[in-house]
Short mmCIF file of C-alpha atoms in Angstrom, two decimals:
data_model
loop_
_atom_site.label_atom_id
_atom_site.label_comp_id
_atom_site.label_asym_id
_atom_site.label_seq_id
_atom_site.Cartn_x
_atom_site.Cartn_y
_atom_site.Cartn_z
CA UNK A 166 148.91 -17.80 39.94
CA UNK A 167 145.89 -17.79 42.23
CA UNK A 168 146.31 -15.75 45.42
CA UNK A 169 143.95 -15.95 48.39
CA UNK A 170 143.78 -13.04 50.88
CA UNK A 171 142.32 -13.47 54.25
CA UNK A 172 141.17 -10.09 55.72
CA UNK A 173 139.14 -11.41 58.71
CA UNK A 174 138.87 -11.05 62.39
CA UNK A 175 141.88 -12.68 64.10
CA UNK A 176 141.73 -12.54 67.90
CA UNK A 177 144.19 -10.18 69.59
CA UNK A 178 146.60 -11.73 72.04
CA UNK A 179 145.89 -15.31 70.94
CA UNK A 180 148.59 -16.64 68.69
CA UNK A 181 147.57 -20.23 69.18
CA UNK A 182 143.92 -19.31 68.18
CA UNK A 183 145.30 -17.39 65.21
CA UNK A 184 147.38 -20.32 64.09
CA UNK A 185 144.33 -22.64 64.24
CA UNK A 186 142.46 -20.05 62.06
CA UNK A 187 145.43 -19.90 59.65
CA UNK A 188 145.26 -23.70 59.29
CA UNK A 189 141.59 -23.59 58.46
CA UNK A 190 142.17 -20.63 55.96
CA UNK A 191 145.10 -22.45 54.29
CA UNK A 192 142.98 -25.54 53.85
CA UNK A 193 140.12 -23.48 52.30
CA UNK A 194 142.47 -21.48 50.10
CA UNK A 195 144.11 -24.64 48.75
CA UNK A 196 140.82 -26.20 48.22
CA UNK A 197 139.85 -23.36 45.91
CA UNK A 198 143.11 -23.64 43.95
CA UNK A 199 145.09 -20.93 45.59
CA UNK A 200 148.89 -21.24 45.49
CA UNK A 201 149.64 -18.34 47.93
CA UNK A 202 147.63 -17.19 51.14
CA UNK A 203 148.22 -13.79 52.35
CA UNK A 204 147.04 -12.72 55.81
CA UNK A 205 147.09 -9.19 57.50
CA UNK A 206 149.76 -7.20 59.25
CA UNK A 207 150.40 -8.59 62.72
CA UNK A 208 147.90 -11.54 62.09
CA UNK A 209 149.64 -13.69 64.49
CA UNK A 210 148.91 -11.46 67.66
CA UNK A 211 146.50 -8.70 66.52
CA UNK A 212 147.59 -5.13 65.83
CA UNK A 213 146.68 -2.64 68.62
CA UNK A 214 147.38 -4.77 71.66
CA UNK A 215 149.97 -2.47 73.37
CA UNK A 216 153.65 -2.50 73.82
CA UNK A 217 153.70 -4.76 76.75
CA UNK A 218 151.70 -7.48 75.03
CA UNK A 219 153.61 -7.11 71.81
CA UNK A 220 156.87 -7.62 73.71
CA UNK A 221 155.46 -10.56 75.55
CA UNK A 222 154.22 -12.25 72.34
CA UNK A 223 157.13 -11.43 69.96
CA UNK A 224 159.40 -14.17 69.02
CA UNK A 225 162.32 -14.85 66.71
CA UNK A 226 162.10 -16.18 63.12
CA UNK A 227 162.94 -19.67 64.34
CA UNK A 228 160.29 -19.51 67.17
CA UNK A 229 157.47 -21.85 67.83
CA UNK A 230 154.73 -19.88 66.01
CA UNK A 231 156.61 -19.60 62.66
CA UNK A 232 157.56 -23.28 62.94
CA UNK A 233 153.85 -23.99 62.92
CA UNK A 234 153.34 -21.65 60.01
CA UNK A 235 155.97 -23.49 58.03
CA UNK A 236 154.19 -26.78 58.82
CA UNK A 237 150.80 -25.41 57.69
CA UNK A 238 152.33 -24.22 54.46
CA UNK A 239 153.89 -27.66 53.90
CA UNK A 240 150.85 -29.62 54.88
CA UNK A 241 148.83 -27.63 52.48
CA UNK A 242 151.24 -27.24 49.53
CA UNK A 243 150.62 -23.43 49.87
CA UNK A 244 152.87 -20.46 50.01
CA UNK A 245 151.92 -18.27 53.09
CA UNK A 246 152.68 -14.64 53.94
CA UNK A 247 151.75 -13.36 57.33
CA UNK A 248 152.59 -10.65 59.67
CA UNK A 249 154.00 -11.09 63.13
CA UNK A 250 155.96 -9.31 65.92
CA UNK A 251 159.61 -10.39 65.42
CA UNK A 252 162.05 -10.40 68.32
CA UNK A 253 165.61 -9.82 67.22
CA UNK A 254 168.62 -8.83 69.29
CA UNK A 255 166.38 -7.32 72.02
CA UNK A 256 164.27 -5.18 69.61
CA UNK A 257 160.68 -5.90 68.46
CA UNK A 258 159.86 -5.32 64.77
CA UNK A 259 156.60 -5.34 62.91
CA UNK A 260 157.55 -7.98 60.42
CA UNK A 261 156.19 -10.17 57.61
CA UNK A 262 157.43 -13.55 56.70
CA UNK A 263 156.98 -15.53 53.53
CA UNK A 264 157.12 -19.25 53.35
CA UNK A 265 157.02 -21.41 50.22
CA UNK A 266 154.78 -24.39 49.59
CA UNK A 267 157.31 -26.73 51.20
CA UNK A 268 157.45 -24.68 54.37
CA UNK A 269 160.78 -22.98 53.78
CA UNK A 270 161.24 -19.44 54.78
CA UNK A 271 161.74 -17.32 51.77
CA UNK A 272 162.11 -13.87 53.27
CA UNK A 273 161.36 -11.77 56.28
CA UNK A 274 160.78 -8.06 56.03
CA UNK A 275 160.65 -5.56 58.92
CA UNK A 276 158.47 -2.43 58.58
CA UNK A 277 160.65 0.58 57.84
CA UNK A 278 158.09 3.49 58.19
CA UNK A 279 156.27 3.39 61.44
CA UNK A 280 152.96 5.26 61.42
CA UNK A 281 151.96 7.26 64.34
CA UNK A 282 152.44 6.89 68.20
CA UNK A 283 150.86 3.33 68.21
CA UNK A 284 153.44 1.96 65.82
CA UNK A 285 156.33 3.92 67.26
CA UNK A 286 155.32 2.91 70.93
CA UNK A 287 155.31 -0.81 69.99
CA UNK A 288 158.10 -1.48 67.42
CA UNK A 289 161.53 -0.59 66.48
CA UNK A 290 161.95 0.87 62.91
CA UNK A 291 164.01 -1.12 60.49
CA UNK A 292 166.52 0.31 58.09
CA UNK A 293 166.88 -2.88 56.02
CA UNK A 294 165.56 -2.75 52.47
CA UNK A 295 163.06 -5.31 51.35
CA UNK A 296 164.51 -8.53 49.71
CA UNK A 297 163.24 -10.04 46.51
CA UNK A 298 162.39 -13.74 46.23
CA UNK A 299 160.40 -16.00 43.96
CA UNK A 300 157.06 -17.72 44.47
CA UNK A 301 155.74 -19.66 41.62
CA UNK A 302 158.13 -18.15 39.09
CA UNK A 303 157.19 -14.70 39.96
CA UNK A 304 159.76 -12.27 41.60
CA UNK A 305 158.21 -10.56 44.56
CA UNK A 306 159.07 -8.48 47.63
CA UNK A 307 157.31 -7.58 50.85
CA UNK A 308 156.11 -4.33 52.30
CA UNK A 309 153.90 -3.53 55.22
CA UNK A 310 150.99 -0.99 55.20
CA UNK A 311 152.41 2.40 55.47
CA UNK A 312 155.74 1.40 53.91
CA UNK A 313 153.82 1.53 50.56
CA UNK A 314 153.21 5.31 51.02
#
């Protein structure tokens, strides 16, 4: 399995611009034979944007931005894993979503170990364990940054 990772400069506070960037990166990754594209933690909005902005830009799994991500995955025949602020039941989580090459949501993971005042001031901590799913015949799970420690 060929995996592409994009670790580049997204633009804070601009989900639409970051979705356009994701579309370009997906096209480039697929053109190089990748089957999976992974982008950074909180790629959709940027990371250190402050609690008010995180709350304003957070959206549910079925929100407009992730619908666009699903479309990008399907249009490129490429699985995509990306970070975003998830709004669920009044709480905001630092989350990662995985979509398959048909644009179907495979899993969503919420960060369980928040690091420092920045994380703790912007997000709720999740107690849910990671879920396992398959991409290209491989069984995988999601973690976000400090959760690995």
